[in-house]
PDB file of C-alpha atoms in Angstrom:
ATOM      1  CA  UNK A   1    -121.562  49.244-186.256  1.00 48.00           C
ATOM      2  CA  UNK A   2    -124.321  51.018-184.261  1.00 53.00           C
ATOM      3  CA  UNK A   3    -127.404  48.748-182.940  1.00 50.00           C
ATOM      4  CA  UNK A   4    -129.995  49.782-181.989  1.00 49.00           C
ATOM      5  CA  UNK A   5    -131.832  48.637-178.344  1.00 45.00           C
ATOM      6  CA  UNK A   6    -135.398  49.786-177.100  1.00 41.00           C
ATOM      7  CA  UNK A   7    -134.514  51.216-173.712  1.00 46.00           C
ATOM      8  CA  UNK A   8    -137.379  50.020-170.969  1.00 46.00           C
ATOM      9  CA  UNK A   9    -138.300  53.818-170.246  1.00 46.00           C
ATOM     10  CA  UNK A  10    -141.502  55.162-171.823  1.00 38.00           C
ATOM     11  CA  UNK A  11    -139.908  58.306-171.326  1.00 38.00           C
ATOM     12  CA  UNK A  12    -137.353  57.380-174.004  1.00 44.00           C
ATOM     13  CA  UNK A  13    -139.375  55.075-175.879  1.00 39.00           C
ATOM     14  CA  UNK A  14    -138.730  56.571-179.223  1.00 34.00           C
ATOM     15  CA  UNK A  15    -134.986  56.733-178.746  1.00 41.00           C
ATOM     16  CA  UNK A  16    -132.391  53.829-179.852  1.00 45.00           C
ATOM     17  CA  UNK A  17    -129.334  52.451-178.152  1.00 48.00           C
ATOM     18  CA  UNK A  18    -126.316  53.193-180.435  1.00 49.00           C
ATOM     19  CA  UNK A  19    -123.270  51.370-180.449  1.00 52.00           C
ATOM     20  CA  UNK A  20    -120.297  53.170-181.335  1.00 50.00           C
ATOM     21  CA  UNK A  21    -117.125  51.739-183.189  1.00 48.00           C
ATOM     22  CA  UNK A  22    -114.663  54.349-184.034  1.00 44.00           C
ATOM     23  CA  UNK A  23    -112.679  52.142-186.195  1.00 46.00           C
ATOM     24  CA  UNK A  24    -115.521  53.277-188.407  1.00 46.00           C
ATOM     25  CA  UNK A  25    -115.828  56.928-188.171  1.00 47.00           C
ATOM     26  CA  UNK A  26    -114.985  59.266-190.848  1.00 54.00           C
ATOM     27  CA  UNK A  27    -110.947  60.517-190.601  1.00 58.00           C
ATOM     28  CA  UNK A  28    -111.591  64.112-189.748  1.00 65.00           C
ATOM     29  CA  UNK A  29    -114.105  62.667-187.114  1.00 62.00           C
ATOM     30  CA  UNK A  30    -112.158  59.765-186.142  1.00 54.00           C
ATOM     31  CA  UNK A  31    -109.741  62.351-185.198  1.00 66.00           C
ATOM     32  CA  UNK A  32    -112.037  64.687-183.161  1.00 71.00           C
ATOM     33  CA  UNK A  33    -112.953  61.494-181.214  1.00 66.00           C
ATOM     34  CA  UNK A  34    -110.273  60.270-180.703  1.00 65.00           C
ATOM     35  CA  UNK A  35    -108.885  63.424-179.072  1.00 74.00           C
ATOM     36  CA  UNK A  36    -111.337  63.221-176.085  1.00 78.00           C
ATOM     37  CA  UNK A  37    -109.377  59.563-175.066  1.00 76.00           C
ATOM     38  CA  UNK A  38    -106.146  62.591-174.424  1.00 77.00           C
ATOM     39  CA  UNK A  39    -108.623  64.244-171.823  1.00 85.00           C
ATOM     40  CA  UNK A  40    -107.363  62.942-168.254  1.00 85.00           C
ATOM     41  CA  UNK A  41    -109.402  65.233-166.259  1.00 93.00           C
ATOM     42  CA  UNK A  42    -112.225  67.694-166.056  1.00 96.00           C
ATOM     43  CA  UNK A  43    -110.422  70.724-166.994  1.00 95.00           C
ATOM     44  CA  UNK A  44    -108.892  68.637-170.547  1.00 95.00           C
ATOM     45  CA  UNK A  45    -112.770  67.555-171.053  1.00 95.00           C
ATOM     46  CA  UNK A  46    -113.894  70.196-170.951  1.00 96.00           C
ATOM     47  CA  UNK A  47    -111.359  72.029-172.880  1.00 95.00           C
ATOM     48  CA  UNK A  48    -112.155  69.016-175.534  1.00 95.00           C
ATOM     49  CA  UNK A  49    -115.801  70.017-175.432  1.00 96.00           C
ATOM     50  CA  UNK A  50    -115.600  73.168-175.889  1.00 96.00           C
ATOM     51  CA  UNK A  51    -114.013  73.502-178.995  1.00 94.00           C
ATOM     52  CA  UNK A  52    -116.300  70.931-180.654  1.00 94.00           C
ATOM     53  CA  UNK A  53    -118.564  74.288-180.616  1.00 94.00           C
ATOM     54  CA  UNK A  54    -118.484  75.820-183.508  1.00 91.00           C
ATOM     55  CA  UNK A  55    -119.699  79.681-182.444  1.00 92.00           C
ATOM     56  CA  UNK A  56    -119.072  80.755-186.162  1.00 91.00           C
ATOM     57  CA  UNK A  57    -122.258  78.436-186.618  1.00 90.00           C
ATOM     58  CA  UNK A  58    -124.523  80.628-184.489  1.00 91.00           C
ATOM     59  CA  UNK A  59    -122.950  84.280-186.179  1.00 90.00           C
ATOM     60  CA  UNK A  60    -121.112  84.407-182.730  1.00 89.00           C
ATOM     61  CA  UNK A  61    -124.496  85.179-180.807  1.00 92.00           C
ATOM     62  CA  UNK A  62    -123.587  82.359-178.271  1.00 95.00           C
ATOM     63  CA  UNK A  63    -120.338  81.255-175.868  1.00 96.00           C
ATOM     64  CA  UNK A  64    -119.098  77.725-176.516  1.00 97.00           C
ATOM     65  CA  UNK A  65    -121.719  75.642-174.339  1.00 97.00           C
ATOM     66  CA  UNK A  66    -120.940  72.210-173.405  1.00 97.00           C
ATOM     67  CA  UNK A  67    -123.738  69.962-171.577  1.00 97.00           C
ATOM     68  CA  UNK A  68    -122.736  68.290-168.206  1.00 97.00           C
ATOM     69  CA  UNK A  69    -123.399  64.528-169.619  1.00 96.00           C
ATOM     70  CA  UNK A  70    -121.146  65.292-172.516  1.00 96.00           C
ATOM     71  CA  UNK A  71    -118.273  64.593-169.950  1.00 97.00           C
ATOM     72  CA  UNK A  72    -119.661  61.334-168.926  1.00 95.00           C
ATOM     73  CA  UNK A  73    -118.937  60.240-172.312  1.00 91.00           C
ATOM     74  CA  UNK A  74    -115.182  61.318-171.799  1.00 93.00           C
ATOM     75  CA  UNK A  75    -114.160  60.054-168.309  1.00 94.00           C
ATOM     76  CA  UNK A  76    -114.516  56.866-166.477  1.00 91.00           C
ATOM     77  CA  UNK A  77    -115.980  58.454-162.979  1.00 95.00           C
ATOM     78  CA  UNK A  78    -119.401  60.280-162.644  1.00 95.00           C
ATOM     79  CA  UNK A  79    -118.830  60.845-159.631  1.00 96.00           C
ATOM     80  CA  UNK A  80    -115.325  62.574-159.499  1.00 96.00           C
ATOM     81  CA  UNK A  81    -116.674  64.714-162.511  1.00 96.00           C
ATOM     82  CA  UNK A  82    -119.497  65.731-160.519  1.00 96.00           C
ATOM     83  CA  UNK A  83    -116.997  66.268-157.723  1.00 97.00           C
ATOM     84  CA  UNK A  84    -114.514  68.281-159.709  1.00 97.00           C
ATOM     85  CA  UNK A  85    -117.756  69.975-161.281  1.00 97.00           C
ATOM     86  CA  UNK A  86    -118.861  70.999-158.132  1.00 96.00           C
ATOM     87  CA  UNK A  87    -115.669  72.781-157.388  1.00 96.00           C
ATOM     88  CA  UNK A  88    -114.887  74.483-159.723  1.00 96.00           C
ATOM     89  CA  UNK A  89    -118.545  76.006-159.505  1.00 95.00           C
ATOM     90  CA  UNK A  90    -117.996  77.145-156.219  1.00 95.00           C
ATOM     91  CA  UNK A  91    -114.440  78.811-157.507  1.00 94.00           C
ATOM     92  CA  UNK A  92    -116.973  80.501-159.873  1.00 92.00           C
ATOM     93  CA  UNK A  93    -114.404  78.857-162.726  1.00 96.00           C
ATOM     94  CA  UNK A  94    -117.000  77.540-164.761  1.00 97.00           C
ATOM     95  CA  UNK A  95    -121.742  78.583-164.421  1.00 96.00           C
ATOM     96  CA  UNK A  96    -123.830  75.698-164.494  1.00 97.00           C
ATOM     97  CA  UNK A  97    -127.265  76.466-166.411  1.00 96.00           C
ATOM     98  CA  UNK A  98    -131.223  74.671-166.791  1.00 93.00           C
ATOM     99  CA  UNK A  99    -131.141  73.540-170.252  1.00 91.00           C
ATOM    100  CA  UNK A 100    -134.547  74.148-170.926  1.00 81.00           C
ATOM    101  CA  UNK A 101    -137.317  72.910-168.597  1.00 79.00           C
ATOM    102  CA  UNK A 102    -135.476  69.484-168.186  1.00 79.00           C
ATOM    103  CA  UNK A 103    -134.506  69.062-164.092  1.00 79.00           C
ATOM    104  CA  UNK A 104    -131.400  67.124-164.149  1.00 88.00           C
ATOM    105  CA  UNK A 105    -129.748  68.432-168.014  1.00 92.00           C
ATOM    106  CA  UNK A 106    -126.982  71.059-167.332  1.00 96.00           C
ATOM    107  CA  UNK A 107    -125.495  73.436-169.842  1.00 97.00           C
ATOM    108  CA  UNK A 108    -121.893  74.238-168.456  1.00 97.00           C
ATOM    109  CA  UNK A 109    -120.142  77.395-170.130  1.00 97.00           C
ATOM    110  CA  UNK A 110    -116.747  78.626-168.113  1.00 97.00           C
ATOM    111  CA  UNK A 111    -117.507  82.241-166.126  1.00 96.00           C
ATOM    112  CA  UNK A 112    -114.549  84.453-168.560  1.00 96.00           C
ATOM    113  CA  UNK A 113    -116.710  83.170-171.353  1.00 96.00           C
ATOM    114  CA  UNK A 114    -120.085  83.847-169.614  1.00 97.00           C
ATOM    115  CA  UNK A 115    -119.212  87.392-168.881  1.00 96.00           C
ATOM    116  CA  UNK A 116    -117.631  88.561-172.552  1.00 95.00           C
ATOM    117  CA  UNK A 117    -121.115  86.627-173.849  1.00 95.00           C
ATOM    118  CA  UNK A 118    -123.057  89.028-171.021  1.00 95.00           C
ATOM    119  CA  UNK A 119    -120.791  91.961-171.814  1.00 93.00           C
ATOM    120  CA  UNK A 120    -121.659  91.650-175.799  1.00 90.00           C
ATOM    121  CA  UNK A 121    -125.002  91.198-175.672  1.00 86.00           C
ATOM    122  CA  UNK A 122    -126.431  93.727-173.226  1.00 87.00           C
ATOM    123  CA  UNK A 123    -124.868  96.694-173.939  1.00 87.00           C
ATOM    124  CA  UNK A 124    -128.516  98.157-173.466  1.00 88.00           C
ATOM    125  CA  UNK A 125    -127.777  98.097-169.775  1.00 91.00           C
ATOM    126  CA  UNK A 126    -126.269 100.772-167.525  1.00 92.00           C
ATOM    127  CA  UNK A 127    -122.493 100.883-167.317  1.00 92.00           C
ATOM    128  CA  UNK A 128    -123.755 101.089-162.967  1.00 93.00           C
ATOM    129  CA  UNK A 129    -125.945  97.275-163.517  1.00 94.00           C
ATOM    130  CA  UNK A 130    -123.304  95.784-166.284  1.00 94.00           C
ATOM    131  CA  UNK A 131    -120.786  95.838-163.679  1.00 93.00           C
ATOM    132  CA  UNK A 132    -123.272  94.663-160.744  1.00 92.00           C
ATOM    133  CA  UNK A 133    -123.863  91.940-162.812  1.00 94.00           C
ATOM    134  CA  UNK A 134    -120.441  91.020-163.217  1.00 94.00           C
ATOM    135  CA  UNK A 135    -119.692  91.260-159.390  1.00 93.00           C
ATOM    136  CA  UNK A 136    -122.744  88.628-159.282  1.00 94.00           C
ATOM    137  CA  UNK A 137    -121.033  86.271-161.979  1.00 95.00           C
ATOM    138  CA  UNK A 138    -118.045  86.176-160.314  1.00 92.00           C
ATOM    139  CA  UNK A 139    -119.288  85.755-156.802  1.00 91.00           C
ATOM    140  CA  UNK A 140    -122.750  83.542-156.901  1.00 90.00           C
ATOM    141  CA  UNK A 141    -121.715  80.182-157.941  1.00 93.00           C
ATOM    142  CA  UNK A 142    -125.504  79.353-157.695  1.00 94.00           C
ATOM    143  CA  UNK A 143    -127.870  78.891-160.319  1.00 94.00           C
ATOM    144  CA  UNK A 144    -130.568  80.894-159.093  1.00 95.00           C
ATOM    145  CA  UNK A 145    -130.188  84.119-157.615  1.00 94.00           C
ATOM    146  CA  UNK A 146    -132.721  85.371-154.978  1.00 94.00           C
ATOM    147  CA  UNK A 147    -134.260  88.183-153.722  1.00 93.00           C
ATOM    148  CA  UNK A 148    -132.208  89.151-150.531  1.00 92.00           C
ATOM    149  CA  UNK A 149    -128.871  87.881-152.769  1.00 92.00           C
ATOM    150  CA  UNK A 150    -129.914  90.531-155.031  1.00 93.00           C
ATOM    151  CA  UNK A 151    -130.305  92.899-152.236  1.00 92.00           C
ATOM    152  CA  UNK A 152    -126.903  91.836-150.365  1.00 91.00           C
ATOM    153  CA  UNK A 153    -125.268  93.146-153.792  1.00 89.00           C
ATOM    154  CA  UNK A 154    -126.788  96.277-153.977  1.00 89.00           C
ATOM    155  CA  UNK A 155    -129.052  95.775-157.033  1.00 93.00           C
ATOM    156  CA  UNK A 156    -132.055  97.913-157.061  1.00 91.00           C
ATOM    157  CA  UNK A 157    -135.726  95.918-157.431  1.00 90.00           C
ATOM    158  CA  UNK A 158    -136.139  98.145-160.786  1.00 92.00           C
ATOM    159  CA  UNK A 159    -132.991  96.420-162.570  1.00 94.00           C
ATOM    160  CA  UNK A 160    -134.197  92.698-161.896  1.00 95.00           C
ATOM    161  CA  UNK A 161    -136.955  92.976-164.869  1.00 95.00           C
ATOM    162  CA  UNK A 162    -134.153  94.775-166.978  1.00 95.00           C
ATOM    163  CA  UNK A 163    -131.746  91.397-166.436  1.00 95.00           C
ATOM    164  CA  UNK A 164    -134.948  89.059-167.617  1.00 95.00           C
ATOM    165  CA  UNK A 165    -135.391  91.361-170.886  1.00 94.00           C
ATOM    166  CA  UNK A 166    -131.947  90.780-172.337  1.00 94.00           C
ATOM    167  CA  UNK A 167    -131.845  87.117-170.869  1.00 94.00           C
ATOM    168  CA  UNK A 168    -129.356  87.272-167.902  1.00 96.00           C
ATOM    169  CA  UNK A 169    -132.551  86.100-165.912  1.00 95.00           C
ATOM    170  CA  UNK A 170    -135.514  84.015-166.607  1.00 94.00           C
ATOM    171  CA  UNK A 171    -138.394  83.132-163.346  1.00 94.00           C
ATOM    172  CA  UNK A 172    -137.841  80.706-160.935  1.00 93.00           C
ATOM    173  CA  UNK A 173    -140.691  81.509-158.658  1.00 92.00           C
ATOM    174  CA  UNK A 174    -141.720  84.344-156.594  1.00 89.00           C
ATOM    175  CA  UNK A 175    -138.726  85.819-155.195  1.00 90.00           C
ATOM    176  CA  UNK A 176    -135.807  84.330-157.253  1.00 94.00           C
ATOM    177  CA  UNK A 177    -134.529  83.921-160.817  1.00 96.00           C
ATOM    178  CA  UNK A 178    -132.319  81.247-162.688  1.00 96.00           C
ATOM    179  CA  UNK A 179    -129.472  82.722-164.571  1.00 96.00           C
ATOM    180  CA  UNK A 180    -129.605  82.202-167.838  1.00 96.00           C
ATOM    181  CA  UNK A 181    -127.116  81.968-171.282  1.00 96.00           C
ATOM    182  CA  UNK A 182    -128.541  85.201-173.181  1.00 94.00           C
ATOM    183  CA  UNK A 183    -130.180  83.305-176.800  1.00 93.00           C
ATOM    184  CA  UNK A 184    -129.637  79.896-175.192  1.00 93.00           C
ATOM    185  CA  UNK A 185    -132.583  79.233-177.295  1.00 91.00           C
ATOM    186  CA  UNK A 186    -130.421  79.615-180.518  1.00 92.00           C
ATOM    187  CA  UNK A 187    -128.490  76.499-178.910  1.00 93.00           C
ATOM    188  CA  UNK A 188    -131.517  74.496-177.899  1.00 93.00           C
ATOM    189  CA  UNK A 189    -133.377  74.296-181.035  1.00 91.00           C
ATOM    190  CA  UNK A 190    -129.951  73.051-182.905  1.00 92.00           C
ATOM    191  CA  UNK A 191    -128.986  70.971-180.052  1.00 93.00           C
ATOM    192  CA  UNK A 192    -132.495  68.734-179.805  1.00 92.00           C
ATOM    193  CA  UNK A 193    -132.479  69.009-184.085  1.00 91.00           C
ATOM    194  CA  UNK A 194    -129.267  66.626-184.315  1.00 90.00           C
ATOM    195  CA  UNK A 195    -130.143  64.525-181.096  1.00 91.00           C
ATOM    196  CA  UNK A 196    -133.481  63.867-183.017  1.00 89.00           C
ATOM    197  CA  UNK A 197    -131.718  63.475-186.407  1.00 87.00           C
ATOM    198  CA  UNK A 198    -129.244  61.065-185.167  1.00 84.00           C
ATOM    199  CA  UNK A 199    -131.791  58.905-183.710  1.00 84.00           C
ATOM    200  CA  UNK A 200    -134.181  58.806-186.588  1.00 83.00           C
ATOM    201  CA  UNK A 201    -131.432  57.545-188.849  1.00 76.00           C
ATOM    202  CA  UNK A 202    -130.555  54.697-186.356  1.00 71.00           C
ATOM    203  CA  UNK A 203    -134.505  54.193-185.703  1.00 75.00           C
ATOM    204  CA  UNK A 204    -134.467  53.935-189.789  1.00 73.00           C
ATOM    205  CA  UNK A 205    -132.236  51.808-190.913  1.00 67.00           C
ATOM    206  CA  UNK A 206    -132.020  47.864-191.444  1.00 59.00           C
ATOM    207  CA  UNK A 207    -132.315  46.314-188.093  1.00 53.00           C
ATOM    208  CA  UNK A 208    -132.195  48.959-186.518  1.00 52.00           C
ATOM    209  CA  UNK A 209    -127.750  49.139-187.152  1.00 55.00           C
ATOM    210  CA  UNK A 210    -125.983  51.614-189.072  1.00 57.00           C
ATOM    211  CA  UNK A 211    -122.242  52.816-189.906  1.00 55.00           C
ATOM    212  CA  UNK A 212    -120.867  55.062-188.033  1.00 58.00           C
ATOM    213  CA  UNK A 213    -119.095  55.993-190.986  1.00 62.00           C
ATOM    214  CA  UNK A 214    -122.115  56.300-192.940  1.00 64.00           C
ATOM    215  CA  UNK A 215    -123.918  58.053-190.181  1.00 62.00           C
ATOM    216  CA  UNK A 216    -121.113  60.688-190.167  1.00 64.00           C
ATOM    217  CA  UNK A 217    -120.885  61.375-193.725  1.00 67.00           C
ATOM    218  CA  UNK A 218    -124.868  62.058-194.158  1.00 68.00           C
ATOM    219  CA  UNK A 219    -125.177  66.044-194.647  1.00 72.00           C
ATOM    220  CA  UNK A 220    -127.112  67.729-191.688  1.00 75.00           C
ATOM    221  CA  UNK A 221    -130.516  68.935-191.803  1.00 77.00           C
ATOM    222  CA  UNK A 222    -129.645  73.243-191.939  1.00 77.00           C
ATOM    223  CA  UNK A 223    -130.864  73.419-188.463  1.00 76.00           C
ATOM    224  CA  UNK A 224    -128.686  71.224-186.922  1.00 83.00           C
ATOM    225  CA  UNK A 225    -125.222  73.271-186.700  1.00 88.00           C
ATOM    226  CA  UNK A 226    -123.445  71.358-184.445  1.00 91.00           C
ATOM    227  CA  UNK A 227    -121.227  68.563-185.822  1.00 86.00           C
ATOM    228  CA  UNK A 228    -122.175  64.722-185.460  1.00 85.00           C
ATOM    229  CA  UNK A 229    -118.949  64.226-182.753  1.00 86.00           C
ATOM    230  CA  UNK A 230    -120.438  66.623-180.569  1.00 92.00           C
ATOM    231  CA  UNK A 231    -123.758  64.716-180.281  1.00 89.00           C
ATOM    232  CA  UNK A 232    -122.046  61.434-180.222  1.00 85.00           C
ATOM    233  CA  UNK A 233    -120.958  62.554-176.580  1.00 89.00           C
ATOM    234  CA  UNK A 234    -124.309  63.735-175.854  1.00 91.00           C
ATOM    235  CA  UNK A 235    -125.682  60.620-177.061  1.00 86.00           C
ATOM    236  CA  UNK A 236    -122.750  58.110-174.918  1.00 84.00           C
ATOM    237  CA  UNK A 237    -123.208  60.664-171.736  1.00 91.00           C
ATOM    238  CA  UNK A 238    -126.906  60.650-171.788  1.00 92.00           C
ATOM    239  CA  UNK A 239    -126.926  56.397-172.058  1.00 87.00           C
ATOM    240  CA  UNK A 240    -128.772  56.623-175.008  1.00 81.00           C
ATOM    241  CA  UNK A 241    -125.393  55.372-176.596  1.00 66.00           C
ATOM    242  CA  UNK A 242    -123.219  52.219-175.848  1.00 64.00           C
ATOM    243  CA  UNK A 243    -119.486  52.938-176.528  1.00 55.00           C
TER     244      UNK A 243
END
């Protein structure tokens, strides 16, 4: 059964507090949640995650994106995730990225994945800047690049507006950019579609509780095409859900 609570921000006024009870899920979904209770570590999460992304669903115009909370929902410790997070960032094994204009919402999306997504979608760019570009992938585990970073790597002022056309870069401020997931936007409209969904349908029903079973088995609206398990952890990680 998932009940609904008002949670005391205004902020999330409009949201519901779900509880989950997988006895109740679908099969094919009690599966896919089940799975994530196998994940022991960061690396298994988000392994997990990831293929919970269906990139078939976006005509392959996007890497497999996972959002930092999602973990949350997966393993016990915040803190060693952020830990482990921050790691592997500065390895440059995985890119943090905004997710829209919200301050403390992460996309994560590993840097092989990052770069075949950069590689495949700006072809319109030099072979000389492609490979810059790479060299700054794999060596900036930042999220924002600046100015004199630029510089250090030998990119030429004229190629930074180049980056921001095909979506490598979007404006931080004067003097530095974040890096950005090329069509992220595909992935933010969907994403925010079947977090609102979701919610409505608890916000809807009878006291404000609904099957999970029931939940899962309602067809999604056409521009929601990620799968109900993959918001579930959004939902759990982002304490808008009790599990």
């Amino acid at each position: 059964m998932m009940n609904g609570k008002r949670p005391n921000s205004d902020r999330r006024a409009f949201q519901k507090r779900l509880r989950v009870d997988a006895k109740e899920m679908t099969a094919s979904a009690t599966a896919d949640f089940e799975s994530s209770r196998l994940c022991t570590d960061v690396s298994s999460a988000l392994e997990y995650l990831k293929n919970l992304f269906n990139c078939e669903k976006f005509d392959g115009c996007l890497p497999p994106i996972v959002l930092k909370h999602q973990l949350y929902s997966i393993l016990p410790s915040r803190t060693a995730v952020d830990k482990k997070l921050g790691e592997m960032r500065e390895n440059c094994q995985i890119r943090l990225f905004k997710f829209g204009s919200e301050a403390n919402v992460f996309m994560i999306v590993t840097t092989s994945d990052y770069k075949t997504h950069v590689l495949k979608h700006c072809r319109e760019l030099s072979p000389v800047l492609i490979e810059r570009t790479l060299s700054l992938i794999s060596t900036c585990p930042d999220i924002y690049v600046s100015k004199q970073r630029f510089a250090d790597l030998q990119f030429d002022e004229k190629e930074i507006p180049e980056l921001v056309k095909v979506g490598v870069l979007t404006i931080r401020d004067v003097g530095s950019w974040w890096l950005a997931v090329p069509g992220a936007g595909l992935f933010v409209k969907s994403f925010l579609a079947g977090r609102k969904y979701l919610l409505s349908a608890i916000k809807k029903s009878k006291m404000q509780q609904v099957l999970q079973q029931d939940l899962l088995q309602r067809p999604l609206p056409k521009a929601v095409k990620l799968g109900s398990v993959y918001h579930l952890h959004d939902l759990i990680g982002a304490d808008l859900v009790e599990g």
